Amino acid sequence: MTKNIIIIFSLLAFSTIVVGQDNGLVANINSPYTKLKSVNLEDVQWTGGFWKEQFDVATQNTLSYMWDLYHNDSITHAYANFEIAAGLMKGKHSGPSFHDGDFYKIMEGMAASYAVTKNPELDKQMDEAIALFGKAQREDGYINTPVLIEERWGTLGPEELKKQLAFEKYNMGHLMTAACVHYRATGKTNFLNIAKGVANYLYDFYKKASPDLARNAICPSHYMGIVEMYRTTKDPRYLELANNLINIRGTTNDGTDDNQDRIPFRQQTTAMGHAVRANYLYAGVADLYAETGEQKLLDNLESIWDDVVYRKMYITGACGALYDGVSPDGTSYDPTVVQKIHQAYGRPFQLPNATAHTETCANIGNVLWNWRMLQITGEAKYADIVELALYNSVLSGVSLEGKEFCYNNPLNVSEKLPFDLRWGSKREGYIAKSNCCAPNITRTLAEVGNYAYNLSKVGLYVNLYGSNHLKSSTLSGEAIEVEQQTNYPWDGKIVLKIIKAPKKEFSFFLRIPGWSQSTTISVNNDNIKEAVVSESYSKLTRKWKKGDIIELNIPMPVQLMQANPLVEETKNQVAVKRGPLVYCLESDDISMIDDINRVVLDVNSDFIAKTISINSRDVVGIKAKAFVETDDWNNMLYKPISTTKRSVDITLVPYYSWGNRLKKEMTVWMAY
Ligand SMILES: [Zn+2]
């Protein structure tokens, strides 16, 4: 009886869906515990400058490259896995078990791109793939090609349970998210119907599964996915499932710190374990809080955030310091409670540079989490992290041309290191062992426009700056249209031209970055009287009329940065920032040097911002002076301090653009 009522409720809820409203990346207009709401995917069009360039690279180069790559049977086999699972051809599953999920990320990127470009070819390609997913999907909604293929050919065997514990929830999580974005971008229900099958399967599975089976969640994208399904369909079972998925963590004896489930989430107050899994968990918990308002969840997220941002995050916004760490560390002498963690968050202040793991997916996870925290709280500190990670440790994951990708994003690359890192230190077209980051960055760069603005009951939040055209409607349904013009992040002048605004008083909330000082704001050339405070949103309230001009000027001096001295790896070193961008030195930009680590930055030199070209892309470099220690290390571990140095001219380049030339050495931190 109860089940029937739920089904009837669900059907009623489906009939209320209105396309054209609540169509952001997260559909949170009705989420009771978010202060800020998403604009629709199609509302923001990049019109020029930095993000237009990145969006064009993502949609014109990367998406088609990824589509072809994932259709190439001899390289990735991802599409072929679906064809075999659907019975269209014979064969075995090939490639990593998370291939399905990575293909869904490409689909999500295509959908987000379609929302803005309305490119019919994308629509056709997506429909073709969705039809194939439908053929592969089992009657009960299950879809995961490593298992489906063996089921089809009768070779699944007794290891079924083990396979089930692989990346199937990750795969299905990305399917649900991609399907929600596809539905909002196209208004079509073909992908969403498959996702409903998946969500229903998961709901039934978790009802029946033992806690040991139910607890499994590697890189738990399905927390975000199932909450988004709840938001899209209003089916209360999906929210119930999301809550149960968090409840079950830490309730079995085989939980691990690697997987953040040795102790229940509600006992976790610091960041631990595998950084991708951690950040996806935190983003999923934020989604759950947005719907339920359980204070304990938010308290823990805020405590974990403090631990990450003040103790465990790189200056680039990257997360996951260690290839291999242990946990807990330093808290117990009992070796039986110490567990090995891969791509670990590590100890507070443990931030190595050359061996930084900093997987692109962890850095994207940092964006996903902070984006949700921003919408819950409306606090600018979260937008700062979104911006920091996007411009630096996310963008560094892809080449300027958009066809080569980093799995790791180290802050130092030295050819002198006498060992090979597990994942190498350069971009590749296809990372055979784990290509998860490439499709992840593909979808992320197609979606940055949706991060640029938010709506609240009283106004419009401007989170990210870049030339764009916003055409949206307020939460009460009145038209709002704004033209933003800027050369940000190369320049801090931003002009917002009002084209349409509500007739009544309305507020613009302008993000004043935490890194900035002395920002000025004027409206129609009159400076505002209110103080402009860094790491906040400046609120401008009035009756607006067509043609009104808001102008911000955010000074962008070169900033020399140091790390807390507890970070041993960067003691007495300096990094250079300008605006939101972290800079680095590459061996391409310094002559007669065979060791980037012998460069000493002259902090008293002039630092001159100058437009330069890297692979035909204009970026602002920074010219400065440095010294190079001339005596060689000659295989020594220690020697008296160097007394001979020669002065050299150097050009620092934005960190995200490293590795696009000769791919030799690079460093963010330099001695001074
Ligand atoms: Zn990855």
XYZ file of C-alpha atoms and ligand atoms in Angstrom:
673
model
C 0.000 0.000 0.000
C 2.723 2.445 1.021
C 4.640 1.580 -2.114
C 1.591 2.348 -4.266
C 1.139 5.709 -2.563
C 4.775 6.547 -3.225
C 4.424 5.576 -6.884
C 1.282 7.701 -7.250
C 3.047 10.608 -5.539
C 5.993 10.174 -7.887
C 3.795 10.164 -10.975
C 2.039 13.307 -9.775
C 5.391 14.917 -9.195
C 6.587 14.063 -12.719
C 3.596 15.849 -14.211
C 4.558 19.093 -12.491
C 7.976 19.382 -14.131
C 8.245 22.574 -16.147
C 11.071 22.864 -18.654
C 12.624 26.313 -18.727
C 12.716 26.781 -14.947
C 15.139 25.507 -12.364
C 17.437 24.280 -15.084
C 20.833 24.884 -13.527
C 23.586 22.354 -12.964
C 21.927 21.794 -9.624
C 18.194 22.426 -9.674
C 17.978 23.980 -6.236
C 15.269 26.634 -6.547
C 13.079 24.546 -4.254
C 15.905 23.334 -2.019
C 14.868 24.700 1.385
C 18.361 25.128 2.813
C 20.152 27.000 0.027
C 20.316 30.785 0.126
C 21.490 31.009 -3.458
C 19.842 29.398 -6.463
C 21.267 28.345 -9.806
C 20.528 30.180 -13.013
C 19.529 28.057 -15.993
C 22.238 26.358 -18.045
C 21.370 28.347 -21.149
C 21.255 31.706 -19.352
C 24.951 32.554 -19.612
C 26.710 32.985 -22.957
C 30.433 33.742 -22.874
C 31.004 36.564 -25.342
C 34.777 37.028 -25.313
C 37.964 36.835 -23.310
C 39.265 34.112 -21.036
C 36.259 31.891 -20.422
C 34.993 32.230 -23.987
C 38.367 30.892 -25.129
C 38.202 28.026 -22.632
C 34.587 27.225 -23.469
C 35.391 27.175 -27.195
C 38.371 24.894 -26.633
C 36.242 22.594 -24.470
C 33.289 22.443 -26.862
C 35.101 22.609 -30.211
C 38.280 20.652 -29.507
C 37.930 18.598 -26.363
C 34.380 17.299 -26.736
C 34.850 16.010 -30.281
C 38.262 14.610 -29.363
C 36.769 12.767 -26.377
C 33.759 11.536 -28.363
C 36.072 10.039 -30.998
C 38.464 8.656 -28.372
C 35.715 6.888 -26.475
C 34.421 5.432 -29.747
C 37.856 4.106 -30.649
C 37.732 0.374 -29.870
C 41.471 -0.060 -29.980
C 42.187 2.707 -27.463
C 39.368 3.076 -24.934
C 36.672 0.527 -25.878
C 34.163 2.524 -23.810
C 31.418 2.757 -26.427
C 32.087 -0.801 -27.550
C 31.484 -1.978 -23.979
C 27.955 -0.592 -24.201
C 27.456 -2.200 -27.640
C 28.556 -5.578 -26.298
C 26.412 -5.185 -23.179
C 23.445 -4.364 -25.430
C 24.030 -7.547 -27.416
C 24.852 -5.679 -30.639
C 28.183 -7.441 -30.948
C 30.224 -10.105 -29.237
C 33.259 -9.425 -27.131
C 34.620 -8.823 -23.675
C 34.678 -5.754 -21.501
C 37.875 -3.833 -21.972
C 39.306 -0.870 -20.101
C 38.951 0.188 -16.503
C 35.723 -0.615 -14.659
C 34.892 3.100 -14.422
C 34.816 3.616 -18.201
C 31.005 3.853 -18.236
C 31.057 6.710 -15.756
C 33.689 8.555 -17.735
C 31.581 8.265 -20.867
C 28.599 9.704 -18.961
C 30.781 12.674 -17.978
C 31.395 13.339 -21.672
C 27.631 13.154 -22.188
C 27.163 15.684 -19.387
C 29.670 18.008 -21.041
C 27.857 17.628 -24.364
C 24.521 18.403 -22.726
C 25.881 21.495 -20.975
C 27.435 22.629 -24.236
C 24.179 21.972 -26.098
C 22.263 24.110 -23.592
C 24.349 27.084 -24.689
C 25.155 26.345 -28.337
C 22.055 24.370 -29.445
C 24.389 22.518 -31.807
C 22.098 19.889 -33.457
C 25.000 17.513 -34.030
C 25.476 17.220 -30.259
C 21.778 16.447 -29.813
C 21.988 13.721 -32.462
C 25.110 12.180 -30.956
C 23.597 12.191 -27.469
C 20.378 10.547 -28.692
C 22.406 7.843 -30.414
C 24.321 7.068 -27.210
C 21.207 7.233 -25.014
C 19.431 4.710 -27.257
C 22.405 2.398 -26.764
C 22.328 2.844 -22.979
C 18.642 1.932 -23.098
C 19.413 -1.284 -24.961
C 22.159 -2.195 -22.497
C 20.143 -1.428 -19.350
C 18.747 -4.417 -17.497
C 15.011 -4.741 -16.863
C 15.475 -3.841 -13.190
C 17.304 -0.627 -14.093
C 20.829 -1.885 -13.447
C 23.462 -0.661 -15.890
C 27.172 -1.299 -15.526
C 28.891 -2.861 -18.519
C 31.590 -4.889 -16.697
C 28.820 -6.941 -15.067
C 26.241 -6.797 -17.869
C 28.674 -8.160 -20.453
C 29.567 -11.173 -18.344
C 25.920 -11.754 -17.498
C 25.066 -11.733 -21.189
C 27.711 -14.307 -22.039
C 27.201 -16.379 -18.906
C 30.676 -15.763 -17.541
C 29.892 -13.683 -14.479
C 30.677 -16.496 -12.072
C 31.006 -16.462 -8.303
C 32.979 -13.237 -8.283
C 29.766 -11.324 -8.960
C 29.834 -9.830 -5.513
C 33.337 -8.543 -5.963
C 32.509 -6.946 -9.285
C 29.518 -5.308 -7.759
C 31.860 -3.608 -5.346
C 33.888 -2.027 -8.112
C 32.949 1.329 -9.585
C 29.333 0.508 -10.382
C 27.857 3.171 -8.073
C 30.339 5.706 -9.441
C 29.232 4.793 -12.949
C 25.569 5.029 -12.077
C 26.114 8.260 -10.160
C 27.566 9.957 -13.209
C 24.729 8.571 -15.314
C 22.151 10.203 -13.036
C 23.929 13.564 -13.002
C 24.456 13.523 -16.771
C 20.820 12.585 -17.348
C 19.571 15.472 -15.188
C 21.780 17.938 -17.059
C 20.641 16.436 -20.382
C 16.998 16.762 -19.401
C 17.463 20.400 -18.409
C 19.439 21.178 -21.561
C 17.139 19.481 -24.059
C 13.759 19.036 -22.354
C 13.902 15.400 -23.513
C 13.176 12.559 -21.101
C 14.975 9.712 -22.899
C 18.109 9.852 -20.728
C 16.162 10.792 -17.601
C 13.968 7.695 -17.975
C 17.090 5.513 -17.975
C 18.315 7.401 -14.896
C 14.986 6.788 -13.152
C 15.506 3.081 -13.768
C 18.950 3.377 -12.180
C 17.674 5.372 -9.200
C 14.847 2.896 -8.632
C 17.298 0.013 -8.868
C 19.577 1.634 -6.298
C 16.644 2.354 -3.987
C 15.576 -1.306 -4.091
C 19.164 -2.552 -3.853
C 19.903 -0.594 -0.704
C 16.654 -1.773 0.866
C 17.712 -5.405 0.499
C 21.514 -5.315 0.590
C 23.557 -6.241 3.610
C 25.328 -3.297 5.251
C 28.642 -4.649 3.926
C 27.398 -4.439 0.358
C 25.387 -1.286 0.822
C 28.250 0.655 2.329
C 30.380 0.402 -0.765
C 30.955 3.720 -2.434
C 34.188 4.328 -4.306
C 34.382 7.922 -5.513
C 30.749 8.405 -4.549
C 29.373 10.468 -7.406
C 26.005 8.805 -6.750
C 25.341 10.941 -3.663
C 25.242 14.036 -5.871
C 23.467 12.028 -8.579
C 20.657 10.685 -6.413
C 19.948 14.072 -4.793
C 19.807 15.622 -8.263
C 17.337 12.899 -9.270
C 15.234 13.858 -6.253
C 15.353 17.504 -7.285
C 14.434 16.636 -10.853
C 11.647 14.141 -10.229
C 10.530 15.109 -6.697
C 10.437 11.363 -5.912
C 10.906 11.255 -2.098
C 12.454 7.780 -2.234
C 15.593 9.266 -3.767
C 16.095 11.666 -0.875
C 15.447 8.818 1.557
C 18.143 6.836 -0.255
C 20.624 9.726 -0.111
C 20.131 10.004 3.634
C 20.517 6.244 4.090
C 23.724 6.240 2.044
C 25.283 8.698 4.474
C 23.850 6.882 7.503
C 25.344 3.559 6.523
C 28.908 4.852 6.351
C 31.005 3.741 9.299
C 28.516 1.126 10.499
C 30.428 -1.959 9.349
C 33.705 -3.458 10.551
C 35.440 -3.263 7.188
C 35.291 0.489 6.620
C 38.482 2.328 5.736
C 39.848 5.818 6.175
C 40.766 5.600 2.483
C 37.036 5.515 1.810
C 36.009 7.839 4.688
C 33.828 5.109 6.203
C 35.832 3.716 9.114
C 33.808 6.033 11.345
C 30.356 7.503 10.636
C 30.316 10.780 8.706
C 28.729 12.573 11.631
C 31.904 11.858 13.653
C 34.219 13.215 10.953
C 35.564 16.706 11.529
C 38.801 16.630 9.500
C 39.553 15.742 5.893
C 40.837 12.207 5.574
C 41.649 9.548 3.044
C 41.516 9.500 -0.735
C 40.972 13.074 -1.863
C 38.602 12.405 -4.796
C 36.436 10.154 -2.659
C 36.536 12.721 0.128
C 35.577 15.728 -1.982
C 32.798 13.826 -3.760
C 31.497 12.730 -0.351
C 31.583 16.298 0.974
C 29.790 17.600 -2.128
C 27.158 14.870 -1.756
C 26.656 15.631 1.934
C 26.255 19.324 1.052
C 23.535 18.328 -1.425
C 21.809 16.303 1.280
C 22.025 19.218 3.734
C 20.507 21.524 1.106
C 17.389 19.357 1.187
C 17.179 18.270 4.842
C 18.852 21.079 6.795
C 20.418 18.667 9.297
C 22.710 21.001 11.255
C 25.229 18.287 12.154
C 26.003 17.716 8.488
C 26.754 21.403 7.922
C 28.781 21.673 11.149
C 31.003 18.791 10.028
C 31.363 20.137 6.507
C 32.466 23.510 7.876
C 34.967 21.877 10.223
C 36.368 19.729 7.395
C 36.516 22.808 5.152
C 38.647 24.643 7.731
C 40.969 21.627 7.862
C 41.327 21.553 4.067
C 41.626 25.278 3.361
C 43.821 26.238 6.314
C 45.957 23.101 6.562
C 45.784 20.720 3.596
C 45.153 22.569 0.333
C 47.803 23.719 -2.133
C 48.136 27.353 -3.141
C 46.602 26.245 -6.470
C 43.421 24.951 -4.795
C 44.598 21.378 -5.384
C 43.746 18.565 -2.940
C 45.289 15.204 -2.118
C 48.954 15.746 -1.288
C 50.358 12.249 -1.083
C 50.637 9.391 -3.540
C 50.575 7.078 -0.529
C 49.859 8.063 3.034
C 48.719 6.446 6.238
C 45.884 7.183 8.588
C 45.496 7.892 11.372
C 48.946 9.385 11.633
C 50.619 10.662 14.751
C 47.644 9.898 16.928
C 48.372 6.359 17.975
C 51.277 4.008 18.594
C 49.081 1.041 17.796
C 50.131 -0.117 14.303
C 46.988 -2.191 13.938
C 44.877 0.935 13.533
C 47.134 2.484 10.873
C 45.785 2.083 7.350
C 47.391 2.767 3.995
C 45.729 5.538 2.019
C 46.363 6.234 -1.645
C 46.177 9.786 -2.999
C 45.782 10.851 0.557
C 44.904 14.161 2.101
C 47.803 13.491 4.473
C 48.739 15.314 7.634
C 48.104 19.007 8.225
C 50.763 21.106 6.448
C 52.164 18.068 4.601
C 52.290 19.507 1.087
C 55.128 18.165 -1.092
C 55.492 19.797 -4.499
C 57.289 17.439 -6.912
C 55.455 14.418 -5.548
C 52.102 16.144 -5.104
C 49.351 13.754 -6.162
C 46.681 16.439 -6.631
C 44.528 14.516 -9.100
C 42.509 16.750 -11.413
C 39.331 14.946 -10.253
C 40.115 15.874 -6.620
C 40.505 19.503 -7.645
C 37.229 19.373 -9.571
C 35.697 17.770 -6.481
C 36.910 20.799 -4.538
C 34.973 23.023 -6.970
C 31.844 20.856 -6.729
C 31.947 20.953 -2.937
C 32.666 24.670 -2.587
C 30.052 25.527 -5.208
C 27.468 23.771 -3.066
C 28.728 25.446 0.134
C 28.437 28.825 -1.576
C 24.834 28.157 -2.504
C 23.979 26.927 0.986
C 25.526 29.888 2.789
C 25.976 32.749 0.312
C 29.472 33.236 1.780
C 32.159 34.596 -0.539
C 34.937 32.468 0.959
C 33.530 29.473 -0.880
C 33.412 31.341 -4.194
C 37.087 32.211 -3.663
C 37.968 28.519 -3.603
C 35.815 27.809 -6.666
C 37.705 30.520 -8.522
C 41.123 29.495 -7.194
C 40.723 25.847 -8.159
C 39.148 26.569 -11.555
C 41.867 28.980 -12.709
C 44.756 26.933 -11.413
C 44.578 23.268 -10.461
C 41.567 22.394 -12.649
C 42.654 24.251 -15.764
C 46.179 22.863 -15.425
C 44.601 19.458 -16.047
C 44.152 20.197 -19.751
C 46.503 21.512 -22.423
C 45.834 24.868 -24.065
C 44.739 22.997 -27.194
C 42.355 20.841 -25.160
C 43.566 17.413 -26.216
C 46.147 16.413 -23.599
C 45.446 15.934 -19.919
C 47.113 15.717 -16.509
C 46.138 13.082 -13.996
C 48.328 14.787 -11.368
C 48.995 18.487 -11.041
C 52.403 18.791 -9.338
C 53.823 22.158 -8.312
C 57.363 21.208 -9.225
C 58.772 19.113 -12.054
C 62.470 18.294 -11.947
C 64.335 16.054 -14.354
C 66.939 15.546 -11.638
C 64.635 13.448 -9.466
C 66.154 9.949 -9.543
C 62.849 8.073 -9.738
C 59.800 7.910 -11.933
C 56.507 8.987 -10.473
C 53.715 6.458 -10.809
C 51.710 8.751 -13.050
C 54.488 10.758 -14.668
C 54.489 14.538 -14.809
C 53.253 15.507 -18.225
C 49.977 15.651 -20.107
C 48.869 12.772 -22.309
C 46.131 12.313 -24.890
C 44.860 9.200 -23.145
C 45.905 8.051 -19.691
C 45.372 4.338 -20.154
C 45.393 3.320 -16.493
C 42.953 6.007 -15.414
C 41.479 8.521 -17.822
C 38.872 9.731 -15.335
C 40.181 13.316 -15.233
C 39.951 14.082 -18.945
C 36.166 13.676 -19.265
C 35.750 15.322 -15.866
C 37.519 18.474 -16.979
C 35.615 18.344 -20.263
C 32.263 18.632 -18.510
C 33.582 21.155 -15.987
C 34.853 23.634 -18.571
C 31.581 23.362 -20.502
C 29.752 24.277 -17.287
C 31.743 27.223 -15.861
C 29.096 29.655 -17.123
C 26.606 28.216 -14.660
C 28.972 29.000 -11.798
C 29.230 32.651 -12.827
C 25.884 33.786 -11.376
C 23.391 32.890 -8.691
C 19.983 34.224 -7.756
C 18.623 34.986 -4.308
C 15.224 36.266 -3.253
C 16.458 39.848 -3.445
C 19.065 39.893 -6.131
C 21.684 38.558 -8.498
C 25.033 37.253 -7.266
C 28.002 37.723 -9.581
C 30.476 35.003 -8.608
C 32.922 34.789 -11.496
C 34.053 37.533 -13.806
C 34.384 37.140 -17.572
C 32.776 38.736 -20.620
C 29.330 37.242 -20.973
C 25.690 37.910 -21.629
C 23.261 36.870 -18.912
C 19.608 36.522 -19.810
C 17.624 35.065 -16.951
C 14.679 35.717 -14.695
C 14.502 36.527 -11.016
C 13.015 34.079 -8.540
C 9.752 36.007 -8.781
C 9.814 35.633 -12.564
C 10.881 39.068 -13.774
C 13.368 39.419 -16.602
C 16.974 40.207 -15.762
C 19.512 40.805 -18.506
C 23.085 41.962 -18.063
C 26.079 42.402 -20.347
C 29.391 41.825 -18.568
C 32.553 43.122 -20.213
C 36.021 42.507 -18.843
C 39.464 41.220 -19.634
C 39.582 39.370 -16.291
C 41.729 37.613 -15.057
C 44.354 39.621 -16.953
C 42.814 42.914 -15.840
C 40.589 43.839 -12.894
C 38.213 46.250 -14.635
C 34.722 44.801 -14.912
C 31.743 46.576 -16.458
C 28.179 45.365 -15.982
C 25.657 46.973 -18.274
C 22.023 46.583 -17.230
C 19.744 45.703 -20.119
C 16.693 44.523 -18.161
C 16.008 44.577 -14.423
C 12.951 44.255 -12.178
C 10.830 47.391 -11.775
C 11.076 47.291 -7.974
C 14.258 47.634 -5.951
C 16.715 44.900 -6.801
C 20.210 44.068 -5.558
C 23.398 43.160 -7.335
C 25.834 41.246 -5.151
C 29.337 41.649 -6.547
C 32.002 39.250 -5.369
C 35.036 41.005 -3.942
C 37.797 38.361 -4.018
C 39.611 37.476 -0.818
C 42.949 38.074 -2.564
C 42.015 41.658 -3.531
C 42.554 45.007 -1.847
C 41.270 48.529 -2.515
C 38.543 47.543 -4.965
C 36.367 50.439 -6.089
C 32.818 50.258 -7.390
C 30.887 52.920 -9.235
C 27.339 53.112 -10.546
C 26.958 55.391 -13.567
C 30.407 56.844 -12.757
C 29.550 57.706 -9.128
C 31.637 55.800 -6.601
C 29.480 53.984 -4.072
C 29.678 55.246 -0.497
C 29.619 51.857 1.205
C 32.925 50.220 2.159
C 34.063 47.523 -0.260
C 35.274 44.549 1.758
C 37.464 41.734 0.466
C 36.102 38.165 0.715
C 32.510 39.364 0.670
C 29.766 40.326 -1.720
C 29.191 44.072 -2.134
C 25.459 44.690 -2.219
C 24.120 47.401 -4.532
C 20.400 48.000 -4.069
C 18.276 50.431 -6.059
C 15.711 50.710 -8.790
C 17.676 49.929 -11.911
C 16.973 51.159 -15.386
C 18.135 50.123 -18.820
C 21.623 51.408 -19.570
C 22.790 51.670 -15.962
C 26.473 50.834 -15.687
C 28.185 49.201 -12.726
C 31.961 49.307 -12.828
C 34.362 47.451 -10.561
C 38.065 48.017 -10.502
C 39.919 45.269 -8.701
C 43.623 46.126 -8.544
C 45.833 43.256 -9.631
C 49.329 43.882 -8.353
C 51.810 41.035 -8.379
C 51.660 39.370 -4.968
C 54.581 37.478 -3.451
C 53.203 34.671 -1.336
C 54.677 32.510 1.382
C 53.337 29.425 3.075
C 52.815 28.819 6.767
C 56.286 27.781 8.028
C 54.801 24.492 9.202
C 54.763 23.527 5.524
C 58.316 22.187 5.514
C 58.474 21.766 1.741
C 58.103 25.490 1.055
C 60.084 26.958 3.926
C 61.892 30.159 2.888
C 60.348 29.982 -0.562
C 58.060 32.312 -2.409
C 55.290 31.869 -4.961
C 53.943 34.556 -7.255
C 50.270 35.358 -7.729
C 48.486 37.997 -9.732
C 44.728 38.221 -9.357
C 43.317 34.695 -9.081
C 46.244 33.188 -10.971
C 49.197 31.369 -9.480
C 52.362 31.685 -11.564
C 55.215 29.293 -12.187
C 58.660 29.314 -13.745
C 59.364 26.923 -16.599
C 62.786 25.998 -17.921
C 61.604 27.378 -21.278
C 61.804 30.879 -19.800
C 65.281 30.888 -18.364
C 68.450 30.449 -20.377
C 71.470 28.278 -19.596
C 69.958 26.395 -16.705
C 69.719 22.660 -16.232
C 68.094 22.670 -12.806
C 64.997 24.763 -12.066
C 65.518 24.233 -8.355
C 68.702 26.325 -8.395
C 66.785 29.486 -9.284
C 66.506 32.073 -6.511
C 63.857 34.746 -7.062
C 65.019 38.333 -6.614
C 62.064 39.602 -4.595
C 63.391 43.168 -4.911
C 63.213 43.143 -8.701
C 60.463 44.850 -10.661
C 57.644 42.479 -11.496
C 56.210 43.572 -14.817
C 53.035 42.061 -16.238
C 53.317 41.614 -19.989
C 51.202 39.823 -22.577
C 53.072 36.888 -24.109
C 52.052 34.042 -26.377
C 52.147 30.349 -25.511
C 51.069 28.019 -28.322
C 49.258 30.895 -30.042
C 47.288 31.745 -26.904
C 47.808 35.144 -25.276
C 48.471 35.052 -21.543
C 49.863 37.659 -19.176
C 53.364 36.665 -18.102
C 55.395 38.350 -15.377
C 58.943 39.510 -16.102
C 61.311 39.560 -13.130
C 64.915 39.039 -12.078
C 66.357 35.978 -10.443
C 69.689 34.494 -9.480
C 71.028 31.119 -10.433
C 73.416 29.323 -8.165
C 76.350 28.470 -10.418
C 78.126 25.766 -8.446
C 76.819 22.306 -9.144
C 75.501 19.809 -6.633
C 77.613 17.009 -8.151
C 75.595 14.247 -6.590
C 75.954 15.675 -3.081
C 73.225 15.628 -0.477
C 74.675 18.558 1.516
C 77.217 21.282 0.778
C 78.201 24.731 2.075
C 75.823 27.448 0.950
C 76.356 28.743 -2.547
C 78.441 31.910 -2.847
C 78.449 32.284 -6.622
C 75.270 33.384 -8.304
C 74.578 34.981 -11.646
C 71.677 37.302 -12.300
C 69.160 36.238 -14.937
C 65.963 37.562 -16.453
C 62.982 35.301 -16.089
C 59.367 35.269 -17.245
C 56.809 33.624 -15.029
C 53.744 32.134 -16.725
C 50.308 31.238 -15.364
C 50.531 27.858 -13.646
C 47.649 26.431 -15.664
C 49.637 26.983 -18.883
C 52.696 24.960 -17.819
C 53.816 22.026 -19.935
C 52.539 23.409 -23.239
C 55.978 23.952 -24.728
C 59.056 21.754 -24.309
C 57.621 20.032 -21.262
C 60.771 20.130 -19.179
C 61.078 21.554 -15.697
C 58.658 23.750 -13.763
C 58.333 25.183 -10.292
C 55.734 27.255 -8.442
C 57.802 27.828 -5.298
C 61.263 29.391 -5.494
C 63.875 30.160 -2.901
C 64.334 33.853 -2.168
Zn 40.619 11.681 -12.263
